[in-house]
mmCIF file of C-alpha atoms in Angstrom:
data_model
loop_
_atom_site.group_PDB
_atom_site.id
_atom_site.type_symbol
_atom_site.label_atom_id
_atom_site.label_comp_id
_atom_site.label_asym_id
_atom_site.label_seq_id
_atom_site.Cartn_x
_atom_site.Cartn_y
_atom_site.Cartn_z
ATOM 1 C CA MET A 1320 -74.685 42.705 -140.676
ATOM 2 C CA PRO A 1321 -74.235 39.921 -143.299
ATOM 3 C CA LEU A 1322 -75.473 40.475 -146.849
ATOM 4 C CA ARG A 1323 -78.312 37.978 -146.385
ATOM 5 C CA GLU A 1324 -79.530 39.883 -143.331
ATOM 6 C CA HIS A 1325 -79.340 43.162 -145.251
ATOM 7 C CA LEU A 1326 -81.501 41.677 -147.999
ATOM 8 C CA ARG A 1327 -84.012 40.396 -145.478
ATOM 9 C CA GLU A 1328 -84.112 43.791 -143.807
ATOM 10 C CA LEU A 1329 -84.604 45.461 -147.192
ATOM 11 C CA ARG A 1330 -87.452 43.094 -148.053
ATOM 12 C CA LYS A 1331 -89.073 43.760 -144.679
ATOM 13 C CA ARG A 1332 -88.837 47.541 -145.017
ATOM 14 C CA LEU A 1333 -90.115 47.496 -148.598
ATOM 15 C CA PHE A 1334 -93.069 45.338 -147.554
ATOM 16 C CA LEU A 1335 -93.965 47.646 -144.657
ATOM 17 C CA ALA A 1336 -93.606 50.716 -146.858
ATOM 18 C CA ALA A 1337 -95.840 49.103 -149.499
ATOM 19 C CA CYS A 1338 -98.488 48.296 -146.883
ATOM 20 C CA GLY A 1339 -98.502 51.906 -145.734
ATOM 21 C CA LEU A 1340 -98.694 53.108 -149.323
ATOM 22 C CA ALA A 1341 -101.675 50.816 -149.937
ATOM 23 C CA VAL A 1342 -103.512 52.311 -146.957
ATOM 24 C CA GLY A 1343 -102.739 55.798 -148.224
ATOM 25 C CA ALA A 1344 -103.938 54.828 -151.705
ATOM 26 C CA VAL A 1345 -107.338 53.917 -150.238
ATOM 27 C CA LEU A 1346 -107.593 57.450 -148.861
ATOM 28 C CA GLY A 1347 -106.466 58.759 -152.243
ATOM 29 C CA TRP A 1348 -109.213 56.763 -153.944
ATOM 30 C CA ILE A 1349 -111.794 58.381 -151.670
ATOM 31 C CA LEU A 1350 -110.414 61.881 -152.295
ATOM 32 C CA TYR A 1351 -109.885 61.384 -156.031
ATOM 33 C CA ASP A 1352 -112.460 63.921 -157.252
ATOM 34 C CA PRO A 1353 -111.142 67.002 -155.381
ATOM 35 C CA VAL A 1354 -107.530 65.978 -156.058
ATOM 36 C CA PHE A 1355 -108.179 65.568 -159.783
ATOM 37 C CA LYS A 1356 -109.851 68.969 -159.869
ATOM 38 C CA ALA A 1357 -106.768 70.472 -158.232
ATOM 39 C CA LEU A 1358 -104.538 68.732 -160.792
ATOM 40 C CA GLN A 1359 -106.657 70.016 -163.671
ATOM 41 C CA GLN A 1360 -107.065 73.561 -162.331
ATOM 42 C CA PRO A 1361 -103.781 74.942 -163.782
ATOM 43 C CA LEU A 1362 -104.971 73.854 -167.233
ATOM 44 C CA LEU A 1363 -108.401 75.428 -166.744
ATOM 45 C CA ASP A 1364 -106.863 78.680 -165.498
ATOM 46 C CA THR A 1365 -104.506 78.774 -168.473
ATOM 47 C CA ALA A 1366 -107.394 78.114 -170.878
ATOM 48 C CA ALA A 1367 -109.367 80.999 -169.350
ATOM 49 C CA HIS A 1368 -106.317 83.272 -169.554
ATOM 50 C CA ARG A 1369 -105.654 82.452 -173.227
ATOM 51 C CA ASP A 1370 -109.352 82.281 -174.110
ATOM 52 C CA GLY A 1371 -108.660 78.932 -175.776
ATOM 53 C CA PHE A 1372 -109.500 75.268 -175.343
ATOM 54 C CA ILE A 1373 -107.118 73.317 -173.119
ATOM 55 C CA SER A 1374 -108.248 70.117 -171.445
ATOM 56 C CA VAL A 1375 -107.171 66.708 -170.228
ATOM 57 C CA ASN A 1376 -108.016 63.995 -172.739
ATOM 58 C CA PHE A 1377 -108.815 60.392 -171.770
ATOM 59 C CA SER A 1378 -107.774 58.683 -174.985
ATOM 60 C CA GLY A 1379 -108.463 55.059 -174.038
ATOM 61 C CA LEU A 1380 -111.371 53.027 -172.709
ATOM 62 C CA ALA A 1381 -109.618 52.247 -169.420
ATOM 63 C CA THR A 1382 -107.614 55.476 -169.182
ATOM 64 C CA ALA A 1383 -109.952 57.095 -166.643
ATOM 65 C CA PHE A 1384 -109.762 54.045 -164.379
ATOM 66 C CA ASP A 1385 -105.994 53.811 -164.749
ATOM 67 C CA MET A 1386 -105.595 57.499 -163.929
ATOM 68 C CA LYS A 1387 -107.727 57.139 -160.811
ATOM 69 C CA ILE A 1388 -105.431 54.374 -159.578
ATOM 70 C CA LYS A 1389 -102.314 56.444 -160.281
ATOM 71 C CA VAL A 1390 -103.724 59.558 -158.620
ATOM 72 C CA SER A 1391 -104.657 57.447 -155.590
ATOM 73 C CA LEU A 1392 -101.112 56.087 -155.358
ATOM 74 C CA PHE A 1393 -99.688 59.572 -155.848
ATOM 75 C CA LEU A 1394 -101.757 60.976 -152.997
ATOM 76 C CA GLY A 1395 -101.010 57.897 -150.900
ATOM 77 C CA MET A 1396 -97.277 58.494 -151.306
ATOM 78 C CA ILE A 1397 -97.666 62.084 -150.109
ATOM 79 C CA VAL A 1398 -99.926 61.251 -147.162
ATOM 80 C CA THR A 1399 -97.873 58.284 -145.936
ATOM 81 C CA SER A 1400 -94.495 60.023 -146.320
ATOM 82 C CA PRO A 1401 -93.816 59.845 -142.534
ATOM 83 C CA TRP A 1402 -94.274 56.069 -142.637
ATOM 84 C CA TRP A 1403 -92.056 55.186 -145.609
ATOM 85 C CA LEU A 1404 -89.450 57.752 -144.602
ATOM 86 C CA TYR A 1405 -89.247 55.980 -141.249
ATOM 87 C CA GLN A 1406 -88.757 52.675 -143.073
ATOM 88 C CA LEU A 1407 -85.889 54.297 -144.970
ATOM 89 C CA TRP A 1408 -84.322 55.396 -141.682
ATOM 90 C CA ALA A 1409 -84.839 51.976 -140.132
ATOM 91 C CA PHE A 1410 -83.079 50.303 -143.074
ATOM 92 C CA ILE A 1411 -80.133 52.703 -143.027
ATOM 93 C CA THR A 1412 -79.577 52.361 -139.286
ATOM 94 C CA PRO A 1413 -80.509 48.806 -138.248
ATOM 95 C CA GLY A 1414 -77.495 48.344 -135.958
ATOM 96 C CA LEU A 1415 -77.778 51.443 -133.800
ATOM 97 C CA THR A 1416 -78.264 51.317 -130.055
ATOM 98 C CA ARG A 1417 -81.568 52.131 -128.429
ATOM 99 C CA ARG A 1418 -80.317 55.604 -127.560
ATOM 100 C CA GLU A 1419 -79.191 56.239 -131.108
ATOM 101 C CA ARG A 1420 -82.506 55.008 -132.453
ATOM 102 C CA THR A 1421 -84.110 58.022 -130.794
ATOM 103 C CA TYR A 1422 -82.550 59.973 -133.635
ATOM 104 C CA ALA A 1423 -85.438 58.613 -135.689
ATOM 105 C CA ILE A 1424 -87.638 61.284 -134.142
ATOM 106 C CA GLY A 1425 -85.276 63.991 -135.343
ATOM 107 C CA PHE A 1426 -84.926 62.312 -138.735
ATOM 108 C CA LEU A 1427 -88.681 62.220 -139.293
ATOM 109 C CA GLY A 1428 -89.085 65.668 -137.774
ATOM 110 C CA ALA A 1429 -86.796 67.046 -140.479
ATOM 111 C CA ALA A 1430 -87.452 64.686 -143.402
ATOM 112 C CA VAL A 1431 -91.243 64.901 -143.466
ATOM 113 C CA PRO A 1432 -91.485 68.731 -143.501
ATOM 114 C CA LEU A 1433 -88.680 68.909 -146.071
ATOM 115 C CA PHE A 1434 -90.377 66.349 -148.325
ATOM 116 C CA LEU A 1435 -93.626 68.277 -148.097
ATOM 117 C CA ALA A 1436 -91.804 71.584 -148.645
ATOM 118 C CA GLY A 1437 -90.129 70.265 -151.785
ATOM 119 C CA SER A 1438 -93.434 68.904 -153.058
ATOM 120 C CA TRP A 1439 -95.149 72.195 -152.304
ATOM 121 C CA LEU A 1440 -92.440 74.177 -154.104
ATOM 122 C CA ALA A 1441 -92.958 72.048 -157.210
ATOM 123 C CA TRP A 1442 -96.745 72.375 -156.905
ATOM 124 C CA TRP A 1443 -96.404 76.133 -156.468
ATOM 125 C CA THR A 1444 -94.493 76.476 -159.743
ATOM 126 C CA LEU A 1445 -96.773 74.062 -161.632
ATOM 127 C CA PRO A 1446 -99.282 76.709 -162.837
ATOM 128 C CA THR A 1447 -96.414 78.799 -164.213
ATOM 129 C CA ALA A 1448 -94.953 75.760 -165.934
ATOM 130 C CA VAL A 1449 -98.314 74.846 -167.498
ATOM 131 C CA ARG A 1450 -98.887 78.427 -168.673
ATOM 132 C CA VAL A 1451 -95.415 78.754 -170.229
ATOM 133 C CA LEU A 1452 -95.567 75.405 -172.003
ATOM 134 C CA THR A 1453 -99.100 75.832 -173.345
ATOM 135 C CA ASP A 1454 -98.303 79.326 -174.632
ATOM 136 C CA PHE A 1455 -96.537 77.594 -177.521
ATOM 137 C CA THR A 1456 -99.933 76.419 -178.801
ATOM 138 C CA PRO A 1457 -100.747 78.301 -182.063
ATOM 139 C CA GLU A 1458 -103.586 80.830 -181.974
ATOM 140 C CA GLY A 1459 -106.934 79.214 -182.685
ATOM 141 C CA ALA A 1460 -105.694 75.664 -182.052
ATOM 142 C CA ALA A 1461 -106.960 73.399 -179.271
ATOM 143 C CA ASN A 1462 -104.643 71.669 -176.821
ATOM 144 C CA LEU A 1463 -105.901 68.232 -175.794
ATOM 145 C CA ILE A 1464 -103.369 66.888 -173.303
ATOM 146 C CA ASP A 1465 -103.226 63.134 -172.787
ATOM 147 C CA ALA A 1466 -104.229 62.355 -169.212
ATOM 148 C CA GLN A 1467 -101.450 59.804 -168.706
ATOM 149 C CA VAL A 1468 -98.763 62.156 -169.997
ATOM 150 C CA TYR A 1469 -99.997 65.051 -167.870
ATOM 151 C CA LEU A 1470 -100.248 62.949 -164.720
ATOM 152 C CA SER A 1471 -96.762 61.504 -165.221
ATOM 153 C CA PHE A 1472 -95.444 65.032 -165.691
ATOM 154 C CA VAL A 1473 -97.026 66.302 -162.457
ATOM 155 C CA MET A 1474 -96.074 63.246 -160.397
ATOM 156 C CA ARG A 1475 -92.456 63.308 -161.544
ATOM 157 C CA PHE A 1476 -92.229 67.031 -160.920
ATOM 158 C CA VAL A 1477 -93.727 66.991 -157.405
ATOM 159 C CA ILE A 1478 -92.225 63.774 -156.040
ATOM 160 C CA ALA A 1479 -88.755 64.408 -157.484
ATOM 161 C CA PHE A 1480 -88.407 67.722 -155.682
ATOM 162 C CA GLY A 1481 -89.834 66.250 -152.489
ATOM 163 C CA LEU A 1482 -87.180 63.517 -152.535
ATOM 164 C CA ALA A 1483 -84.452 66.013 -153.465
ATOM 165 C CA PHE A 1484 -85.243 67.989 -150.311
ATOM 166 C CA VAL A 1485 -84.938 64.808 -148.221
ATOM 167 C CA LEU A 1486 -81.454 63.864 -149.491
ATOM 168 C CA PRO A 1487 -79.631 66.237 -147.079
ATOM 169 C CA VAL A 1488 -81.399 64.536 -144.176
ATOM 170 C CA VAL A 1489 -80.213 61.168 -145.501
ATOM 171 C CA MET A 1490 -76.693 62.628 -145.543
ATOM 172 C CA VAL A 1491 -76.999 63.456 -141.854
ATOM 173 C CA ALA A 1492 -78.519 60.057 -141.055
ATOM 174 C CA VAL A 1493 -75.666 58.209 -142.761
ATOM 175 C CA ASN A 1494 -73.165 60.425 -140.934
ATOM 176 C CA PHE A 1495 -74.806 59.803 -137.559
ATOM 177 C CA ALA A 1496 -74.686 56.086 -138.313
ATOM 178 C CA GLY A 1497 -70.912 56.397 -138.665
ATOM 179 C CA LEU A 1498 -70.900 55.276 -142.293
ATOM 180 C CA VAL A 1499 -69.676 58.493 -143.951
ATOM 181 C CA ARG A 1500 -67.754 61.345 -142.351
ATOM 182 C CA ALA A 1501 -68.392 65.009 -143.108
ATOM 183 C CA SER A 1502 -64.984 65.331 -144.756
ATOM 184 C CA SER A 1503 -66.054 62.754 -147.339
ATOM 185 C CA TRP A 1504 -69.216 64.698 -148.133
ATOM 186 C CA ALA A 1505 -67.221 67.939 -148.281
ATOM 187 C CA LYS A 1506 -64.845 66.586 -150.931
ATOM 188 C CA GLY A 1507 -67.710 66.360 -153.394
ATOM 189 C CA TRP A 1508 -69.325 69.754 -152.731
ATOM 190 C CA ARG A 1509 -68.611 70.986 -156.260
ATOM 191 C CA TRP A 1510 -70.293 67.944 -157.730
ATOM 192 C CA ALA A 1511 -73.208 68.402 -155.339
ATOM 193 C CA VAL A 1512 -73.771 71.994 -156.470
ATOM 194 C CA LEU A 1513 -73.421 71.046 -160.137
ATOM 195 C CA LEU A 1514 -75.824 68.117 -159.814
ATOM 196 C CA SER A 1515 -78.337 70.310 -157.964
ATOM 197 C CA PHE A 1516 -78.480 72.732 -160.888
ATOM 198 C CA VAL A 1517 -78.515 69.927 -163.463
ATOM 199 C CA PHE A 1518 -81.366 68.268 -161.564
ATOM 200 C CA ALA A 1519 -83.302 71.544 -161.436
ATOM 201 C CA ALA A 1520 -82.682 72.154 -165.136
ATOM 202 C CA VAL A 1521 -83.946 68.694 -166.076
ATOM 203 C CA MET A 1522 -86.924 68.604 -163.730
ATOM 204 C CA THR A 1523 -88.048 72.223 -164.148
ATOM 205 C CA PRO A 1524 -90.313 72.247 -167.205
ATOM 206 C CA THR A 1525 -90.049 75.972 -167.885
ATOM 207 C CA PRO A 1526 -87.215 77.162 -170.142
ATOM 208 C CA ASP A 1527 -86.277 80.264 -168.115
ATOM 209 C CA ALA A 1528 -83.158 80.323 -165.954
ATOM 210 C CA ILE A 1529 -84.830 82.183 -163.077
ATOM 211 C CA THR A 1530 -87.163 79.274 -162.263
ATOM 212 C CA MET A 1531 -84.286 76.809 -162.522
ATOM 213 C CA ILE A 1532 -82.158 78.854 -160.091
ATOM 214 C CA ALA A 1533 -85.105 79.288 -157.719
ATOM 215 C CA MET A 1534 -85.545 75.506 -157.620
ATOM 216 C CA ALA A 1535 -81.830 74.691 -157.330
ATOM 217 C CA LEU A 1536 -80.833 77.162 -154.606
ATOM 218 C CA PRO A 1537 -82.921 75.581 -151.798
ATOM 219 C CA ILE A 1538 -81.356 72.184 -152.571
ATOM 220 C CA VAL A 1539 -77.850 73.685 -152.438
ATOM 221 C CA VAL A 1540 -78.607 75.498 -149.169
ATOM 222 C CA LEU A 1541 -79.957 72.302 -147.620
ATOM 223 C CA TYR A 1542 -76.846 70.416 -148.741
ATOM 224 C CA PHE A 1543 -74.480 72.850 -147.023
ATOM 225 C CA ALA A 1544 -76.709 72.964 -143.935
ATOM 226 C CA ALA A 1545 -76.530 69.153 -143.737
ATOM 227 C CA LEU A 1546 -72.765 69.333 -144.251
ATOM 228 C CA GLY A 1547 -72.484 71.722 -141.312
ATOM 229 C CA VAL A 1548 -74.490 69.391 -139.083
ATOM 230 C CA CYS A 1549 -72.234 66.498 -140.099
ATOM 231 C CA PHE A 1550 -69.071 68.459 -139.219
ATOM 232 C CA ILE A 1551 -70.495 69.395 -135.815
ATOM 233 C CA HIS A 1552 -71.427 65.783 -135.127
ATOM 234 C CA ASP A 1553 -67.991 64.484 -136.171
ATOM 235 C CA ARG A 1554 -66.251 67.039 -133.963
ATOM 236 C CA ARG A 1555 -68.329 66.074 -130.932
ATOM 237 C CA THR A 1556 -67.811 62.368 -131.589
ATOM 238 C CA ASP A 1557 -64.041 62.804 -131.953
ATOM 239 C CA LYS A 1558 -63.813 64.822 -128.738
ATOM 240 C CA LYS A 1559 -65.704 62.140 -126.841
ATOM 241 C CA ARG A 1560 -63.519 59.368 -128.237
ATOM 242 C CA VAL A 1561 -60.334 61.304 -127.424
ATOM 243 C CA ALA A 1562 -61.557 61.854 -123.865
ATOM 244 C CA ASP A 1563 -62.094 58.093 -123.588
ATOM 245 C CA GLY A 1564 -58.575 57.416 -124.884
ATOM 246 C CA LEU A 1565 -59.815 56.083 -128.234
ATOM 247 C CA PRO A 1566 -58.671 57.110 -131.728
ATOM 248 C CA ARG A 1567 -60.864 59.361 -133.811
ATOM 249 C CA LEU A 1568 -63.235 57.757 -136.260
ATOM 250 C CA ASP A 1569 -60.868 58.628 -139.099
ATOM 251 C CA GLY A 1570 -58.238 56.434 -137.441
ATOM 252 C CA THR A 1571 -55.956 59.230 -136.213
ATOM 253 C CA ARG A 1572 -54.981 59.891 -132.612
ATOM 254 C CA PRO A 1573 -54.747 63.239 -130.796
ATOM 255 C CA ASP A 1574 -50.933 63.056 -130.954
ATOM 256 C CA GLY A 1575 -51.101 62.641 -134.739
ATOM 257 C CA GLY A 1576 -50.387 58.883 -134.652
#
């Protein structure tokens, strides 16, 4: 596909993803109150545990309105994840045959649960992160947390781990599209493991190593699971091509030529 067509396809997919996100944001706007309570609950629980004053602070005149918009978009991104993940798949694999496009079902069937699992894992550790970080507040002092800062912290934490869990599925999608072979992914496995732990260290707000390892290990496991799927797919593809008298996708022939 020419570069111009790629850019048009990218613009189309971004537009469709944005439309879906806008629809999800409307639902987020409607559900803002219970969602905001859920976002604030870790702070309230920590305040009750420490018997201190910890609360979200709206420091500006329009801060409450701005936060409602951001929370709506945040929830919209979570709710519409099947839609924009499909747009990602459709952009990666625009030239596949009709039969190969059926892989989209498998892609979404794996990507959506993994995105939600990564988001849930981050959400599950959020109360611990809030408790550890607020424990540094001196005795007798109040902790007024800026609403914008707190929301950015939660959004980055949840969405980043959701996307990190989807990356192995993108690896498989690119492999199935014939763009990258499993051997190419395998050459960088050391970097993949290192980057997984660096990512967990940066994104995990707690200073303890146990939480960092607990967040990094699922990403590493998913990477190697995706690598295994890619190797199986390459082997099947090569066998089929050899049976048809064609060279393997890496350019070699069965006789070594």
